[in-house]
Amino acid sequence: MTTTPSAPAKKKATFNTLTVSEVRALTEDSVEVSFAIPPELQDDYDYIPGQYVALRATIDGQEVRRSYSICDVPRDGVLRVAIKRDRGGVFSTWANDTLKPGDTMEVMNPQGAFTSKTHLTGLNNPEAVREELEKLENPHLVAIAAGSGITPIMAIAQTVLHSSPDTTFELIFANKGGGDVMFAEEIGDLKDKFPTRFAVHHVLSREQRVNPLFSGRIDAEKLQTLLDNVVRTDNVDEWFLCGPFELVQLVRDELASRDVGEKDVRYELFTTGKPSGDQNQAGRHVEVDPEGDNVTINFQLDGLSGSVESPVSANESLLNAALRVRSDVPFACAGGVCGTCRAKLVEGDVDMAENYALEADEVKAGYILTCQSRPTTPNIVLDFDA
């Protein structure tokens, strides 16, 4: 097994206006949206399978940002994401109901570290991907996904299966019912094209299947049975987990109890399942009292220095404070999941409430999620360019 590499080099987070080239229905409540990438932006939108982009749109007069994983293998001239309608979701409802070819949208360049340790950094170079995978001896990769968590898995699975003739890929995919399975046709195509190297196990929570193991929710007991009888942990080189917090954490804990090393498990959340006012308060109005107790926040962004005072009584996040003086401070989810707002803490101390995006070595090196961090010292210095 190869040594775990460092996370992919972080590109500067920037938005560009892209044109929607296609909107394709996946299920009744999800669509695949394709964006045309002009030649002059091709390098900016090359990506590693498993990464995501942030989308920005003005809906009912309000700017709304959401992050969505890229769902296809890297191709010249096109980038595809899948958007599943969330109950009460402003952006996802708007995208499913109104988005059409010819529309334009602000799209951030690809970000994220939910990528294979086998260095799938060939981007649009399948040969480079194949050479990296050959460093492992008959690599066996396993993914456990739920609902729209399949999106980055599709990019990873298709890339490794097409690029490496010795790689096998196994997928446990949880959904409510057969009609809710995103990319059902593409998954079927992979089974037909790679019958000995790709296997999928559908678990449907609201439909009865012939084998009761594949009916009902994946709870601790069902997971243990699946790992004992369907996907054994002793011959897996790398795990990919993507879905809601409860499922991802359940699988992580179970794998840890079976002595699967942390370096062999990659995970990504599409929600923490925890309410957070921060997600709706990025850039919220805060009054600074010149006579009050304030924190001084200095930061570097795009080579320019910025500074803002933050009242201790406001208890605002570093992201919120910085956005009050620089609207181009990078962020997407504002919930501690995507990592877009990452910065290096150069001076001072903070309390970081949640972290589902940064690796342990990044935290050790001084990186923080500014959307989740609040100052605990009078002076803070951040570097968004680090």
mmCIF file of C-alpha atoms in Angstrom:
data_model
loop_
_atom_site.group_PDB
_atom_site.id
_atom_site.type_symbol
_atom_site.label_atom_id
_atom_site.label_comp_id
_atom_site.label_asym_id
_atom_site.label_seq_id
_atom_site.Cartn_x
_atom_site.Cartn_y
_atom_site.Cartn_z
ATOM 1 C CA MET A 1 0.000 0.000 0.000
ATOM 2 C CA THR A 2 1.284 3.436 -0.851
ATOM 3 C CA THR A 3 1.845 6.168 1.647
ATOM 4 C CA THR A 4 -1.061 8.547 2.054
ATOM 5 C CA PRO A 5 -0.307 11.714 0.098
ATOM 6 C CA SER A 6 -0.979 15.211 1.229
ATOM 7 C CA ALA A 7 -4.262 16.771 0.222
ATOM 8 C CA PRO A 8 -4.478 18.090 -3.335
ATOM 9 C CA ALA A 9 -2.927 21.488 -3.761
ATOM 10 C CA LYS A 10 -5.505 24.099 -2.880
ATOM 11 C CA LYS A 11 -6.460 26.304 -5.781
ATOM 12 C CA LYS A 12 -7.412 29.899 -5.140
ATOM 13 C CA ALA A 13 -11.203 29.901 -4.852
ATOM 14 C CA THR A 14 -12.610 32.069 -7.618
ATOM 15 C CA PHE A 15 -15.995 32.314 -9.350
ATOM 16 C CA ASN A 16 -16.533 32.516 -13.097
ATOM 17 C CA THR A 17 -19.748 32.882 -15.063
ATOM 18 C CA LEU A 18 -20.505 29.610 -16.869
ATOM 19 C CA THR A 19 -23.333 28.663 -19.210
ATOM 20 C CA VAL A 20 -25.620 25.718 -18.515
ATOM 21 C CA SER A 21 -25.344 23.381 -21.501
ATOM 22 C CA GLU A 22 -27.722 20.635 -20.366
ATOM 23 C CA VAL A 23 -30.167 19.804 -17.566
ATOM 24 C CA ARG A 24 -30.984 16.100 -17.311
ATOM 25 C CA ALA A 25 -33.504 14.536 -14.929
ATOM 26 C CA LEU A 26 -32.004 11.749 -12.792
ATOM 27 C CA THR A 27 -35.044 11.049 -10.603
ATOM 28 C CA GLU A 28 -38.251 12.903 -9.822
ATOM 29 C CA ASP A 29 -36.314 15.025 -7.334
ATOM 30 C CA SER A 30 -32.844 15.375 -8.827
ATOM 31 C CA VAL A 31 -31.154 16.705 -11.940
ATOM 32 C CA GLU A 32 -27.722 16.584 -13.487
ATOM 33 C CA VAL A 33 -26.560 20.035 -14.569
ATOM 34 C CA SER A 34 -23.796 20.390 -17.163
ATOM 35 C CA PHE A 35 -21.750 23.562 -17.538
ATOM 36 C CA ALA A 36 -19.825 24.457 -20.671
ATOM 37 C CA ILE A 37 -16.185 25.277 -19.930
ATOM 38 C CA PRO A 38 -14.635 27.659 -22.473
ATOM 39 C CA PRO A 39 -11.068 26.838 -23.598
ATOM 40 C CA GLU A 40 -9.572 29.802 -21.741
ATOM 41 C CA LEU A 41 -10.943 28.461 -18.417
ATOM 42 C CA GLN A 42 -10.173 24.778 -18.995
ATOM 43 C CA ASP A 43 -7.131 24.760 -16.699
ATOM 44 C CA ASP A 44 -9.116 26.460 -13.934
ATOM 45 C CA TYR A 45 -11.799 23.758 -14.042
ATOM 46 C CA ASP A 46 -9.624 20.657 -14.280
ATOM 47 C CA TYR A 47 -10.383 18.607 -11.213
ATOM 48 C CA ILE A 48 -9.560 15.477 -9.283
ATOM 49 C CA PRO A 49 -12.452 12.965 -9.118
ATOM 50 C CA GLY A 50 -14.255 13.509 -5.814
ATOM 51 C CA GLN A 51 -13.938 17.294 -5.723
ATOM 52 C CA TYR A 52 -16.845 19.762 -5.646
ATOM 53 C CA VAL A 53 -17.765 23.217 -6.904
ATOM 54 C CA ALA A 54 -19.725 25.973 -5.206
ATOM 55 C CA LEU A 55 -22.591 27.510 -7.173
ATOM 56 C CA ARG A 56 -23.783 31.068 -6.590
ATOM 57 C CA ALA A 57 -27.109 32.506 -7.723
ATOM 58 C CA THR A 58 -29.457 35.332 -6.815
ATOM 59 C CA ILE A 59 -32.853 33.909 -5.842
ATOM 60 C CA ASP A 60 -35.696 36.223 -4.860
ATOM 61 C CA GLY A 61 -33.200 39.027 -4.460
ATOM 62 C CA GLN A 62 -30.880 37.109 -2.134
ATOM 63 C CA GLU A 63 -27.469 35.653 -2.917
ATOM 64 C CA VAL A 64 -27.475 31.901 -2.253
ATOM 65 C CA ARG A 65 -24.449 29.610 -2.385
ATOM 66 C CA ARG A 66 -24.428 25.825 -2.300
ATOM 67 C CA SER A 67 -21.724 23.225 -2.877
ATOM 68 C CA TYR A 68 -22.248 20.224 -5.150
ATOM 69 C CA SER A 69 -19.883 17.380 -5.977
ATOM 70 C CA ILE A 70 -18.752 16.828 -9.544
ATOM 71 C CA CYS A 71 -20.322 13.609 -10.794
ATOM 72 C CA ASP A 72 -18.392 12.709 -13.941
ATOM 73 C CA VAL A 73 -14.891 11.774 -15.024
ATOM 74 C CA PRO A 74 -12.786 14.792 -16.042
ATOM 75 C CA ARG A 75 -13.566 15.825 -19.613
ATOM 76 C CA ASP A 76 -12.522 18.745 -21.757
ATOM 77 C CA GLY A 77 -15.127 21.459 -22.111
ATOM 78 C CA VAL A 78 -17.739 20.269 -19.627
ATOM 79 C CA LEU A 79 -18.326 19.977 -15.895
ATOM 80 C CA ARG A 80 -21.316 18.126 -14.414
ATOM 81 C CA VAL A 81 -22.927 18.244 -10.962
ATOM 82 C CA ALA A 82 -26.018 16.571 -9.560
ATOM 83 C CA ILE A 83 -28.547 18.564 -7.521
ATOM 84 C CA LYS A 84 -31.109 16.743 -5.401
ATOM 85 C CA ARG A 85 -34.127 18.657 -4.155
ATOM 86 C CA ASP A 86 -34.000 19.117 -0.381
ATOM 87 C CA ARG A 87 -37.184 19.686 1.570
ATOM 88 C CA GLY A 88 -37.335 23.449 2.018
ATOM 89 C CA GLY A 89 -34.071 23.888 0.113
ATOM 90 C CA VAL A 90 -34.096 27.253 -1.636
ATOM 91 C CA PHE A 91 -31.273 26.564 -4.072
ATOM 92 C CA SER A 92 -32.051 22.920 -4.846
ATOM 93 C CA THR A 93 -35.745 23.670 -5.440
ATOM 94 C CA TRP A 94 -34.891 26.572 -7.723
ATOM 95 C CA ALA A 95 -32.392 24.478 -9.685
ATOM 96 C CA ASN A 96 -34.776 21.539 -10.135
ATOM 97 C CA ASP A 97 -37.747 23.703 -11.102
ATOM 98 C CA THR A 98 -36.320 26.506 -13.214
ATOM 99 C CA LEU A 99 -32.749 25.862 -14.392
ATOM 100 C CA LYS A 100 -32.492 25.301 -18.159
ATOM 101 C CA PRO A 101 -29.879 25.221 -20.941
ATOM 102 C CA GLY A 102 -28.641 28.679 -21.825
ATOM 103 C CA ASP A 103 -28.883 29.996 -18.277
ATOM 104 C CA THR A 104 -25.716 31.334 -16.704
ATOM 105 C CA MET A 105 -24.451 30.890 -13.170
ATOM 106 C CA GLU A 106 -21.454 31.784 -11.048
ATOM 107 C CA VAL A 107 -19.395 28.616 -10.528
ATOM 108 C CA MET A 108 -16.374 28.367 -8.237
ATOM 109 C CA ASN A 109 -13.361 26.435 -9.466
ATOM 110 C CA PRO A 110 -13.110 22.870 -8.072
ATOM 111 C CA GLN A 111 -12.151 22.440 -4.428
ATOM 112 C CA GLY A 112 -12.030 19.678 -1.833
ATOM 113 C CA ALA A 113 -9.924 16.728 -0.682
ATOM 114 C CA PHE A 114 -12.405 13.821 -0.949
ATOM 115 C CA THR A 115 -10.019 12.194 -3.373
ATOM 116 C CA SER A 116 -8.206 8.909 -3.653
ATOM 117 C CA LYS A 117 -4.846 8.450 -1.974
ATOM 118 C CA THR A 118 -3.760 6.714 -5.181
ATOM 119 C CA HIS A 119 -3.075 10.203 -6.549
ATOM 120 C CA LEU A 120 -5.798 10.460 -9.164
ATOM 121 C CA THR A 121 -4.156 13.663 -10.267
ATOM 122 C CA GLY A 122 -4.023 12.904 -13.953
ATOM 123 C CA LEU A 123 -7.086 15.108 -14.358
ATOM 124 C CA ASN A 124 -7.785 14.815 -18.084
ATOM 125 C CA ASN A 125 -4.899 12.379 -18.460
ATOM 126 C CA PRO A 126 -6.197 8.807 -17.943
ATOM 127 C CA GLU A 127 -2.717 7.376 -18.514
ATOM 128 C CA ALA A 128 -1.377 9.200 -15.447
ATOM 129 C CA VAL A 129 -4.261 7.835 -13.368
ATOM 130 C CA ARG A 130 -3.569 4.296 -14.575
ATOM 131 C CA GLU A 131 0.115 4.555 -13.683
ATOM 132 C CA GLU A 132 -0.716 5.680 -10.150
ATOM 133 C CA LEU A 133 -3.187 2.843 -9.597
ATOM 134 C CA GLU A 134 -0.637 0.311 -10.787
ATOM 135 C CA LYS A 135 1.464 1.186 -7.732
ATOM 136 C CA LEU A 136 -1.044 -0.837 -5.720
ATOM 137 C CA GLU A 137 -1.275 -4.594 -6.171
ATOM 138 C CA ASN A 138 -4.794 -5.339 -7.480
ATOM 139 C CA PRO A 139 -6.358 -2.447 -5.544
ATOM 140 C CA HIS A 140 -9.836 -3.007 -4.107
ATOM 141 C CA LEU A 141 -11.840 0.147 -3.347
ATOM 142 C CA VAL A 142 -15.162 0.261 -1.477
ATOM 143 C CA ALA A 143 -17.702 3.067 -1.224
ATOM 144 C CA ILE A 144 -20.687 3.403 1.096
ATOM 145 C CA ALA A 145 -23.067 6.148 0.020
ATOM 146 C CA ALA A 146 -26.600 7.306 0.696
ATOM 147 C CA GLY A 147 -28.861 9.405 -1.538
ATOM 148 C CA SER A 148 -27.014 12.248 -3.223
ATOM 149 C CA GLY A 149 -23.809 11.023 -1.562
ATOM 150 C CA ILE A 150 -23.385 8.933 -4.706
ATOM 151 C CA THR A 151 -22.392 12.037 -6.682
ATOM 152 C CA PRO A 152 -18.621 12.176 -5.983
ATOM 153 C CA ILE A 153 -18.507 8.371 -5.867
ATOM 154 C CA MET A 154 -19.613 8.232 -9.498
ATOM 155 C CA ALA A 155 -16.654 10.367 -10.555
ATOM 156 C CA ILE A 156 -14.187 8.267 -8.560
ATOM 157 C CA ALA A 157 -15.610 4.862 -9.563
ATOM 158 C CA GLN A 158 -15.818 5.625 -13.276
ATOM 159 C CA THR A 159 -12.304 7.053 -13.312
ATOM 160 C CA VAL A 160 -10.580 4.140 -11.596
ATOM 161 C CA LEU A 161 -12.512 1.441 -13.446
ATOM 162 C CA HIS A 162 -11.782 2.925 -16.850
ATOM 163 C CA SER A 163 -8.167 3.769 -16.020
ATOM 164 C CA SER A 164 -6.908 0.684 -14.202
ATOM 165 C CA PRO A 165 -7.599 -2.856 -15.480
ATOM 166 C CA ASP A 166 -6.618 -4.395 -12.137
ATOM 167 C CA THR A 167 -8.777 -2.255 -9.850
ATOM 168 C CA THR A 168 -12.029 -3.573 -8.361
ATOM 169 C CA PHE A 169 -14.708 -1.313 -6.929
ATOM 170 C CA GLU A 170 -17.583 -2.248 -4.632
ATOM 171 C CA LEU A 171 -20.499 0.013 -3.712
ATOM 172 C CA ILE A 172 -23.094 -0.154 -0.941
ATOM 173 C CA PHE A 173 -25.771 2.366 -1.902
ATOM 174 C CA ALA A 174 -28.629 3.285 0.468
ATOM 175 C CA ASN A 175 -31.861 4.918 -0.740
ATOM 176 C CA LYS A 176 -35.512 5.056 0.220
ATOM 177 C CA GLY A 177 -36.704 3.184 -2.867
ATOM 178 C CA GLY A 178 -35.734 2.141 -6.364
ATOM 179 C CA GLY A 179 -37.157 5.325 -7.841
ATOM 180 C CA ASP A 180 -34.827 7.412 -5.654
ATOM 181 C CA VAL A 181 -31.603 5.873 -6.980
ATOM 182 C CA MET A 182 -29.587 8.609 -8.662
ATOM 183 C CA PHE A 183 -27.457 7.514 -11.629
ATOM 184 C CA ALA A 184 -29.270 4.161 -11.793
ATOM 185 C CA GLU A 185 -28.593 3.855 -15.519
ATOM 186 C CA GLU A 186 -24.923 4.758 -15.178
ATOM 187 C CA ILE A 187 -24.479 2.269 -12.324
ATOM 188 C CA GLY A 188 -26.101 -0.406 -14.485
ATOM 189 C CA ASP A 189 -23.738 0.463 -17.327
ATOM 190 C CA LEU A 190 -20.740 0.021 -15.022
ATOM 191 C CA LYS A 191 -22.031 -3.417 -13.973
ATOM 192 C CA ASP A 192 -22.397 -4.424 -17.634
ATOM 193 C CA LYS A 193 -19.031 -3.035 -18.695
ATOM 194 C CA PHE A 194 -17.040 -4.310 -15.696
ATOM 195 C CA PRO A 195 -18.924 -7.425 -14.499
ATOM 196 C CA THR A 196 -15.949 -8.884 -12.632
ATOM 197 C CA ARG A 197 -14.565 -5.611 -11.276
ATOM 198 C CA PHE A 198 -17.619 -3.637 -10.157
ATOM 199 C CA ALA A 199 -20.316 -4.724 -7.721
ATOM 200 C CA VAL A 200 -23.203 -2.733 -6.252
ATOM 201 C CA HIS A 201 -25.401 -3.624 -3.284
ATOM 202 C CA HIS A 202 -28.585 -1.537 -3.122
ATOM 203 C CA VAL A 203 -30.097 -1.105 0.346
ATOM 204 C CA LEU A 204 -33.653 0.291 0.207
ATOM 205 C CA SER A 205 -35.153 1.560 3.450
ATOM 206 C CA ARG A 206 -38.788 1.671 2.285
ATOM 207 C CA GLU A 207 -38.981 -1.285 -0.078
ATOM 208 C CA GLN A 208 -38.928 -4.992 0.638
ATOM 209 C CA ARG A 209 -36.247 -6.904 -1.215
ATOM 210 C CA VAL A 210 -35.777 -10.663 -1.635
ATOM 211 C CA ASN A 211 -32.845 -10.612 0.770
ATOM 212 C CA PRO A 212 -33.932 -8.829 3.984
ATOM 213 C CA LEU A 213 -30.352 -7.697 4.501
ATOM 214 C CA PHE A 214 -30.900 -5.172 1.721
ATOM 215 C CA SER A 215 -34.169 -3.806 3.106
ATOM 216 C CA GLY A 216 -34.501 -1.192 5.851
ATOM 217 C CA ARG A 217 -32.159 1.475 7.150
ATOM 218 C CA ILE A 218 -28.468 0.802 7.654
ATOM 219 C CA ASP A 219 -28.206 0.676 11.431
ATOM 220 C CA ALA A 220 -25.343 -0.700 13.514
ATOM 221 C CA GLU A 221 -26.558 -4.296 13.305
ATOM 222 C CA LYS A 222 -27.129 -4.215 9.553
ATOM 223 C CA LEU A 223 -23.769 -2.559 8.964
ATOM 224 C CA GLN A 224 -21.979 -5.239 10.963
ATOM 225 C CA THR A 225 -23.708 -7.942 8.929
ATOM 226 C CA LEU A 226 -22.822 -6.225 5.662
ATOM 227 C CA LEU A 227 -19.171 -5.972 6.678
ATOM 228 C CA ASP A 228 -19.117 -9.584 7.900
ATOM 229 C CA ASN A 229 -20.767 -11.130 4.853
ATOM 230 C CA VAL A 230 -20.819 -8.755 1.896
ATOM 231 C CA VAL A 231 -17.815 -6.426 1.993
ATOM 232 C CA ARG A 232 -15.043 -7.797 4.150
ATOM 233 C CA THR A 233 -12.667 -5.221 5.582
ATOM 234 C CA ASP A 234 -9.495 -7.276 5.365
ATOM 235 C CA ASN A 235 -8.977 -6.901 1.604
ATOM 236 C CA VAL A 236 -9.948 -3.260 1.069
ATOM 237 C CA ASP A 237 -7.250 -0.754 0.141
ATOM 238 C CA GLU A 238 -9.370 2.379 0.452
ATOM 239 C CA TRP A 239 -12.847 3.341 1.690
ATOM 240 C CA PHE A 240 -15.023 6.217 0.495
ATOM 241 C CA LEU A 241 -17.955 7.311 2.663
ATOM 242 C CA CYS A 242 -20.425 9.971 1.592
ATOM 243 C CA GLY A 243 -23.838 10.776 2.984
ATOM 244 C CA PRO A 244 -25.535 12.218 6.052
ATOM 245 C CA PHE A 245 -23.566 12.668 9.261
ATOM 246 C CA GLU A 246 -25.211 9.801 11.147
ATOM 247 C CA LEU A 247 -24.413 7.176 8.505
ATOM 248 C CA VAL A 248 -20.873 8.363 7.827
ATOM 249 C CA GLN A 249 -20.040 8.475 11.534
ATOM 250 C CA LEU A 250 -21.589 5.038 12.100
ATOM 251 C CA VAL A 251 -19.422 3.521 9.370
ATOM 252 C CA ARG A 252 -16.280 5.332 10.529
ATOM 253 C CA ASP A 253 -16.733 4.050 14.075
ATOM 254 C CA GLU A 254 -17.372 0.491 12.884
ATOM 255 C CA LEU A 255 -14.346 0.493 10.607
ATOM 256 C CA ALA A 256 -12.181 1.844 13.433
ATOM 257 C CA SER A 257 -13.387 -0.986 15.679
ATOM 258 C CA ARG A 258 -12.207 -3.416 12.994
ATOM 259 C CA ASP A 259 -8.724 -1.866 12.975
ATOM 260 C CA VAL A 260 -9.116 -0.079 9.639
ATOM 261 C CA GLY A 261 -6.619 2.788 9.690
ATOM 262 C CA GLU A 262 -7.836 6.379 9.434
ATOM 263 C CA LYS A 263 -5.548 6.953 6.463
ATOM 264 C CA ASP A 264 -7.487 4.329 4.519
ATOM 265 C CA VAL A 265 -10.883 6.004 5.031
ATOM 266 C CA ARG A 266 -11.967 9.054 3.041
ATOM 267 C CA TYR A 267 -15.259 10.665 3.979
ATOM 268 C CA GLU A 268 -17.426 13.598 2.998
ATOM 269 C CA LEU A 269 -20.693 14.910 4.397
ATOM 270 C CA PHE A 270 -23.449 16.619 2.480
ATOM 271 C CA THR A 271 -24.964 17.730 5.766
ATOM 272 C CA THR A 272 -24.028 17.535 9.430
ATOM 273 C CA GLY A 273 -27.626 17.005 10.461
ATOM 274 C CA LYS A 274 -27.120 19.745 13.037
ATOM 275 C CA PRO A 275 -28.914 23.079 12.974
ATOM 276 C CA SER A 276 -26.575 26.013 12.564
ATOM 277 C CA GLY A 277 -27.516 29.638 12.355
ATOM 278 C CA ASP A 278 -24.147 30.385 10.767
ATOM 279 C CA GLN A 279 -25.278 28.916 7.463
ATOM 280 C CA ASN A 280 -27.720 31.781 7.076
ATOM 281 C CA GLN A 281 -25.705 34.512 8.746
ATOM 282 C CA ALA A 282 -22.594 34.842 6.608
ATOM 283 C CA GLY A 283 -22.034 38.551 6.306
ATOM 284 C CA ARG A 284 -24.811 39.419 8.785
ATOM 285 C CA HIS A 285 -24.913 42.987 10.014
ATOM 286 C CA VAL A 286 -22.874 43.672 13.146
ATOM 287 C CA GLU A 287 -22.527 47.042 14.887
ATOM 288 C CA VAL A 288 -19.102 47.897 16.265
ATOM 289 C CA ASP A 289 -19.108 49.955 19.451
ATOM 290 C CA PRO A 290 -15.970 52.155 19.522
ATOM 291 C CA GLU A 291 -16.216 52.291 23.299
ATOM 292 C CA GLY A 292 -16.839 48.547 23.673
ATOM 293 C CA ASP A 293 -14.661 45.456 23.869
ATOM 294 C CA ASN A 294 -13.564 44.515 20.339
ATOM 295 C CA VAL A 295 -11.322 41.969 18.656
ATOM 296 C CA THR A 296 -9.003 43.138 15.882
ATOM 297 C CA ILE A 297 -8.910 40.761 12.910
ATOM 298 C CA ASN A 298 -6.256 41.269 10.246
ATOM 299 C CA PHE A 299 -6.154 39.051 7.180
ATOM 300 C CA GLN A 300 -4.421 38.510 3.872
ATOM 301 C CA LEU A 301 -6.512 37.692 0.781
ATOM 302 C CA ASP A 302 -5.348 37.729 -2.840
ATOM 303 C CA GLY A 303 -2.174 39.509 -1.766
ATOM 304 C CA LEU A 304 -4.102 42.377 -0.180
ATOM 305 C CA SER A 305 -4.396 43.150 3.513
ATOM 306 C CA GLY A 306 -7.720 43.625 5.249
ATOM 307 C CA SER A 307 -8.738 44.536 8.780
ATOM 308 C CA VAL A 308 -11.981 44.542 10.735
ATOM 309 C CA GLU A 309 -13.071 45.070 14.327
ATOM 310 C CA SER A 310 -15.422 42.493 15.819
ATOM 311 C CA PRO A 311 -17.383 43.146 19.046
ATOM 312 C CA VAL A 312 -16.798 40.443 21.615
ATOM 313 C CA SER A 313 -20.504 40.613 22.455
ATOM 314 C CA ALA A 314 -21.464 39.689 18.854
ATOM 315 C CA ASN A 315 -19.691 36.322 19.067
ATOM 316 C CA GLU A 316 -19.463 36.332 15.283
ATOM 317 C CA SER A 317 -17.398 33.957 13.223
ATOM 318 C CA LEU A 318 -14.170 35.087 11.599
ATOM 319 C CA LEU A 319 -15.803 34.525 8.205
ATOM 320 C CA ASN A 320 -18.732 36.763 9.052
ATOM 321 C CA ALA A 321 -16.403 39.512 10.259
ATOM 322 C CA ALA A 322 -14.170 39.346 7.194
ATOM 323 C CA LEU A 323 -17.166 39.407 4.830
ATOM 324 C CA ARG A 324 -18.246 42.735 6.286
ATOM 325 C CA VAL A 325 -15.192 44.388 4.726
ATOM 326 C CA ARG A 326 -14.392 42.022 1.831
ATOM 327 C CA SER A 327 -17.326 40.467 -0.014
ATOM 328 C CA ASP A 328 -14.963 38.217 -1.989
ATOM 329 C CA VAL A 329 -13.810 36.194 1.031
ATOM 330 C CA PRO A 330 -14.216 32.561 -0.108
ATOM 331 C CA PHE A 331 -16.970 30.430 1.405
ATOM 332 C CA ALA A 332 -19.692 28.050 0.275
ATOM 333 C CA CYS A 333 -21.568 25.996 2.877
ATOM 334 C CA ALA A 334 -20.729 28.041 6.018
ATOM 335 C CA GLY A 335 -21.446 24.841 7.964
ATOM 336 C CA GLY A 336 -17.990 23.353 8.495
ATOM 337 C CA VAL A 337 -18.429 20.753 5.756
ATOM 338 C CA CYS A 338 -16.871 21.957 2.505
ATOM 339 C CA GLY A 339 -13.623 23.645 3.607
ATOM 340 C CA THR A 340 -13.837 26.517 1.112
ATOM 341 C CA CYS A 341 -13.342 29.123 3.861
ATOM 342 C CA ARG A 342 -10.081 27.567 5.070
ATOM 343 C CA ALA A 343 -7.372 29.963 6.234
ATOM 344 C CA LYS A 344 -4.146 29.718 8.203
ATOM 345 C CA LEU A 345 -4.192 31.151 11.704
ATOM 346 C CA VAL A 346 -0.976 33.160 11.862
ATOM 347 C CA GLU A 347 -1.542 34.850 15.207
ATOM 348 C CA GLY A 348 -4.016 34.499 18.087
ATOM 349 C CA ASP A 349 -6.304 31.715 19.264
ATOM 350 C CA VAL A 350 -9.780 30.652 18.204
ATOM 351 C CA ASP A 351 -12.499 28.222 19.161
ATOM 352 C CA MET A 352 -13.442 26.085 16.141
ATOM 353 C CA ALA A 353 -16.888 24.635 16.817
ATOM 354 C CA GLU A 354 -17.097 22.050 14.029
ATOM 355 C CA ASN A 355 -14.673 20.565 11.521
ATOM 356 C CA TYR A 356 -15.763 18.040 8.937
ATOM 357 C CA ALA A 357 -13.446 19.260 6.180
ATOM 358 C CA LEU A 358 -9.872 19.667 7.401
ATOM 359 C CA GLU A 359 -7.479 16.752 7.764
ATOM 360 C CA ALA A 360 -5.589 16.303 11.038
ATOM 361 C CA ASP A 361 -2.312 17.421 9.451
ATOM 362 C CA GLU A 362 -3.954 20.622 8.206
ATOM 363 C CA VAL A 363 -5.220 21.475 11.696
ATOM 364 C CA LYS A 364 -1.802 20.705 13.137
ATOM 365 C CA ALA A 365 -0.272 23.070 10.573
ATOM 366 C CA GLY A 366 -2.531 25.874 11.824
ATOM 367 C CA TYR A 367 -5.388 25.849 9.329
ATOM 368 C CA ILE A 368 -8.908 26.592 10.512
ATOM 369 C CA LEU A 369 -12.416 26.852 9.084
ATOM 370 C CA THR A 370 -13.231 30.527 9.441
ATOM 371 C CA CYS A 371 -16.995 29.864 9.274
ATOM 372 C CA GLN A 372 -16.740 27.808 12.464
ATOM 373 C CA SER A 373 -14.030 29.759 14.308
ATOM 374 C CA ARG A 374 -14.549 32.531 16.847
ATOM 375 C CA PRO A 375 -11.722 34.540 18.392
ATOM 376 C CA THR A 376 -10.633 33.902 21.959
ATOM 377 C CA THR A 377 -7.805 36.465 21.966
ATOM 378 C CA PRO A 378 -7.885 40.250 21.295
ATOM 379 C CA ASN A 379 -5.851 40.042 18.082
ATOM 380 C CA ILE A 380 -6.236 37.600 15.212
ATOM 381 C CA VAL A 381 -4.148 37.358 12.034
ATOM 382 C CA LEU A 382 -5.352 35.130 9.177
ATOM 383 C CA ASP A 383 -3.885 34.210 5.811
ATOM 384 C CA PHE A 384 -6.433 33.039 3.226
ATOM 385 C CA ASP A 385 -3.645 32.784 0.635
ATOM 386 C CA ALA A 386 -1.573 30.214 2.549
#
